[in-house]
Amino acid sequence: MSQPAQPLSPPAAPHADGEGASRSSGPSAAELLDFVRRAAADSELIASLPRDPEGRTWLRLDGPRGSEAWLIGWPPGTGTGWHDHAESLGAFATAEGELTEYSLAVRLPSSGWRSLELNEGVDRERRLPGGSARAFGAHHVHEVLNESATEHAVSVHAYYPPLPLMRRFSRSGAVLRLEQVERPEDWQ
C-alpha cells in the first residue's frame, strides 16, 4: 500500500560547492565534467559505440580516479525515465545529437517514502546539444531524453563514487512515486 503523497519544496539553500560532503579521495564534479568533455570530443571513441536503431547501447569506460563512466547511444525517442544516482555526483556531455534533461530542484528523502507531492517551482529543463556538458551533485533527480524523431544521440557519463544504486521513479503531474531500486548487477 502506498503512503500518502508528502509535499516537497525546493531546498532553501544549496551547498556552496554543489557537492555535499567532502570527496577528497575521488574526483570532484569539475574533474568529472572535464573527463566527459574530453571523452565526448574523442571521435574515435564515439565511433566505437555500436548503435541500435531501437534501443540504447552503452560501453563501460575507465573514468578518472576510480569513477564509473559510460558511453551511451540514444536512438530517436529514447530516454532514461526519472531516476537518481544515490549519493554519487556526476557529469555528462553530449557528443552527437541533442539530449534534453528534466530535473527536480529538490532533495528527496533517502528512505521512508513511496510517494511524494512536489511543490511548484521544482521543475527544471535543460537542452544539451552536441558539445554541451553539465555536472551535478549527489541526490540529483532527473530524466534524460533524446526527443529527436530522426537523429541518434551519443553521450558520455561519469559518476563518483561508482553507483551503489539507482532509484527509479514514475511521475504523474506533481506526484513522484518510487517504483524500484536497482543495484549495479542489474545494469552491468
GROMACS .gro file of C-alpha atoms in nm:
model
  188
    1MET     CA    1   0.000   0.000   0.000
    2SER     CA    2   0.135   0.340  -0.097
    3GLN     CA    3   0.186   0.612   0.160
    4PRO     CA    4   0.001   0.939   0.103
    5ALA     CA    5   0.193   1.195  -0.100
    6GLN     CA    6   0.412   1.422   0.109
    7PRO     CA    7   0.473   1.779  -0.013
    8LEU     CA    8   0.827   1.871  -0.117
    9SER     CA    9   0.959   2.220  -0.181
   10PRO     CA   10   1.285   2.336  -0.338
   11PRO     CA   11   1.581   2.332  -0.097
   12ALA     CA   12   1.632   2.652   0.099
   13ALA     CA   13   1.999   2.696   0.008
   14PRO     CA   14   2.230   2.465  -0.183
   15HIS     CA   15   2.582   2.384  -0.062
   16ALA     CA   16   2.828   2.639  -0.193
   17ASP     CA   17   3.028   2.368  -0.370
   18GLY     CA   18   2.717   2.191  -0.502
   19GLU     CA   19   2.859   1.855  -0.400
   20GLY     CA   20   2.766   1.800  -0.037
   21ALA     CA   21   3.023   1.629   0.184
   22SER     CA   22   3.393   1.632   0.103
   23ARG     CA   23   3.503   1.372  -0.152
   24SER     CA   24   3.879   1.419  -0.121
   25SER     CA   25   3.961   1.060  -0.220
   26GLY     CA   26   3.788   1.078  -0.557
   27PRO     CA   27   3.736   1.318  -0.844
   28SER     CA   28   3.536   1.637  -0.799
   29ALA     CA   29   3.236   1.726  -1.013
   30ALA     CA   30   3.468   1.961  -1.208
   31GLU     CA   31   3.709   1.673  -1.279
   32LEU     CA   32   3.421   1.451  -1.393
   33LEU     CA   33   3.299   1.733  -1.616
   34ASP     CA   34   3.645   1.772  -1.769
   35PHE     CA   35   3.663   1.396  -1.832
   36VAL     CA   36   3.322   1.372  -2.005
   37ARG     CA   37   3.400   1.676  -2.221
   38ARG     CA   38   3.732   1.528  -2.335
   39ALA     CA   39   3.578   1.184  -2.396
   40ALA     CA   40   3.286   1.334  -2.592
   41ALA     CA   41   3.535   1.515  -2.816
   42ASP     CA   42   3.721   1.189  -2.894
   43SER     CA   43   3.582   1.099  -3.237
   44GLU     CA   44   3.750   0.756  -3.236
   45LEU     CA   45   3.586   0.668  -2.904
   46ILE     CA   46   3.245   0.793  -3.021
   47ALA     CA   47   3.275   0.590  -3.344
   48SER     CA   48   3.346   0.273  -3.139
   49LEU     CA   49   2.994   0.267  -2.991
   50PRO     CA   50   2.762   0.011  -3.152
   51ARG     CA   51   2.434   0.176  -3.248
   52ASP     CA   52   2.095   0.011  -3.232
   53PRO     CA   53   1.804   0.188  -3.407
   54GLU     CA   54   1.558   0.077  -3.138
   55GLY     CA   55   1.734   0.059  -2.801
   56ARG     CA   56   2.004   0.238  -2.610
   57THR     CA   57   2.355   0.095  -2.627
   58TRP     CA   58   2.646   0.152  -2.392
   59LEU     CA   59   3.013   0.082  -2.328
   60ARG     CA   60   3.180   0.097  -1.989
   61LEU     CA   61   3.477   0.337  -1.979
   62ASP     CA   62   3.762   0.388  -1.734
   63GLY     CA   63   3.672   0.707  -1.551
   64PRO     CA   64   3.918   0.926  -1.364
   65ARG     CA   65   4.042   0.824  -1.017
   66GLY     CA   66   3.806   0.534  -0.952
   67SER     CA   67   3.493   0.686  -1.104
   68GLU     CA   68   3.239   0.495  -1.312
   69ALA     CA   69   3.195   0.611  -1.672
   70TRP     CA   70   2.977   0.515  -1.968
   71LEU     CA   71   2.949   0.593  -2.338
   72ILE     CA   72   2.577   0.578  -2.426
   73GLY     CA   73   2.392   0.572  -2.759
   74TRP     CA   74   2.037   0.709  -2.775
   75PRO     CA   75   1.817   0.621  -3.073
   76PRO     CA   76   1.543   0.875  -3.155
   77GLY     CA   77   1.272   0.887  -2.889
   78THR     CA   78   1.460   0.700  -2.614
   79GLY     CA   79   1.518   0.807  -2.256
   80THR     CA   80   1.603   0.701  -1.905
   81GLY     CA   81   1.283   0.771  -1.714
   82TRP     CA   82   1.301   0.954  -1.381
   83HIS     CA   83   1.588   0.833  -1.160
   84ASP     CA   84   1.864   0.938  -0.924
   85HIS     CA   85   2.221   0.820  -0.864
   86ALA     CA   86   2.202   0.784  -0.486
   87GLU     CA   87   2.488   0.976  -0.324
   88SER     CA   88   2.710   0.986  -0.631
   89LEU     CA   89   2.791   1.312  -0.803
   90GLY     CA   90   2.818   1.310  -1.178
   91ALA     CA   91   2.859   1.477  -1.513
   92PHE     CA   92   2.757   1.410  -1.870
   93ALA     CA   93   2.836   1.552  -2.211
   94THR     CA   94   2.653   1.519  -2.540
   95ALA     CA   95   2.891   1.413  -2.817
   96GLU     CA   96   2.638   1.389  -3.103
   97GLY     CA   97   2.275   1.489  -3.144
   98GLU     CA   98   2.088   1.665  -2.865
   99LEU     CA   99   1.965   1.545  -2.527
  100THR     CA  100   1.706   1.705  -2.302
  101GLU     CA  101   1.733   1.681  -1.925
  102TYR     CA  102   1.433   1.732  -1.700
  103SER     CA  103   1.535   1.760  -1.336
  104LEU     CA  104   1.399   1.847  -0.993
  105ALA     CA  105   1.549   2.124  -0.782
  106VAL     CA  106   1.471   1.942  -0.460
  107ARG     CA  107   1.649   1.687  -0.243
  108LEU     CA  108   1.440   1.376  -0.188
  109PRO     CA  109   1.441   1.192   0.144
  110SER     CA  110   1.679   0.895   0.125
  111SER     CA  111   1.424   0.648   0.264
  112GLY     CA  112   1.084   0.605   0.427
  113TRP     CA  113   0.859   0.714   0.140
  114ARG     CA  114   0.686   0.567  -0.163
  115SER     CA  115   0.503   0.877  -0.294
  116LEU     CA  116   0.578   1.250  -0.271
  117GLU     CA  117   0.389   1.555  -0.387
  118LEU     CA  118   0.620   1.810  -0.549
  119ASN     CA  119   0.551   2.178  -0.496
  120GLU     CA  120   0.551   2.427  -0.782
  121GLY     CA  121   0.885   2.565  -0.891
  122VAL     CA  122   1.095   2.248  -0.861
  123ASP     CA  123   1.099   2.153  -1.230
  124ARG     CA  124   1.400   2.236  -1.447
  125GLU     CA  125   1.461   2.175  -1.818
  126ARG     CA  126   1.795   2.187  -1.996
  127ARG     CA  127   1.876   2.117  -2.362
  128LEU     CA  128   2.222   1.978  -2.429
  129PRO     CA  129   2.319   1.985  -2.799
  130GLY     CA  130   2.643   1.822  -2.916
  131GLY     CA  131   2.940   1.976  -2.736
  132SER     CA  132   2.734   2.068  -2.425
  133ALA     CA  133   2.804   1.924  -2.082
  134ARG     CA  134   2.687   1.957  -1.724
  135ALA     CA  135   2.780   1.837  -1.379
  136PHE     CA  136   2.551   1.765  -1.085
  137GLY     CA  137   2.581   1.692  -0.715
  138ALA     CA  138   2.469   1.396  -0.510
  139HIS     CA  139   2.095   1.324  -0.485
  140HIS     CA  140   2.025   1.468  -0.831
  141VAL     CA  141   1.687   1.350  -0.968
  142HIS     CA  142   1.636   1.370  -1.344
  143GLU     CA  143   1.538   1.206  -1.667
  144VAL     CA  144   1.738   1.233  -1.988
  145LEU     CA  145   1.577   1.200  -2.330
  146ASN     CA  146   1.663   1.207  -2.697
  147GLU     CA  147   1.348   1.387  -2.815
  148SER     CA  148   1.452   1.387  -3.181
  149ALA     CA  149   1.230   1.189  -3.416
  150THR     CA  150   1.517   1.120  -3.656
  151GLU     CA  151   1.864   1.178  -3.506
  152HIS     CA  152   2.068   0.939  -3.291
  153ALA     CA  153   2.246   1.099  -2.992
  154VAL     CA  154   2.562   0.988  -2.812
  155SER     CA  155   2.679   1.097  -2.468
  156VAL     CA  156   2.945   1.029  -2.206
  157HIS     CA  157   2.856   0.998  -1.835
  158ALA     CA  158   3.075   0.971  -1.523
  159TYR     CA  159   2.988   0.919  -1.155
  160TYR     CA  160   3.176   0.915  -0.826
  161PRO     CA  161   3.162   0.719  -0.617
  162PRO     CA  162   3.069   0.438  -0.859
  163LEU     CA  163   2.691   0.399  -0.850
  164PRO     CA  164   2.586   0.200  -0.541
  165LEU     CA  165   2.228   0.202  -0.662
  166MET     CA  166   1.975   0.392  -0.871
  167ARG     CA  167   1.622   0.467  -0.764
  168ARG     CA  168   1.366   0.472  -1.045
  169PHE     CA  169   1.055   0.688  -1.021
  170SER     CA  170   0.728   0.740  -1.204
  171ARG     CA  171   0.569   1.080  -1.226
  172SER     CA  172   0.209   1.184  -1.268
  173GLY     CA  173   0.169   1.561  -1.251
  174ALA     CA  174   0.310   1.675  -0.918
  175VAL     CA  175   0.326   1.324  -0.771
  176LEU     CA  176   0.655   1.135  -0.780
  177ARG     CA  177   0.646   0.765  -0.689
  178LEU     CA  178   0.937   0.538  -0.604
  179GLU     CA  179   0.898   0.236  -0.834
  180GLN     CA  180   1.216   0.034  -0.791
  181VAL     CA  181   1.572   0.031  -0.663
  182GLU     CA  182   1.838  -0.106  -0.898
  183ARG     CA  183   2.181  -0.228  -0.792
  184PRO     CA  184   2.492  -0.242  -1.016
  185GLU     CA  185   2.436  -0.609  -1.101
  186ASP     CA  186   2.105  -0.502  -1.265
  187TRP     CA  187   2.274  -0.288  -1.533
  188GLN     CA  188   2.631  -0.418  -1.568
   0.00000   0.00000   0.00000
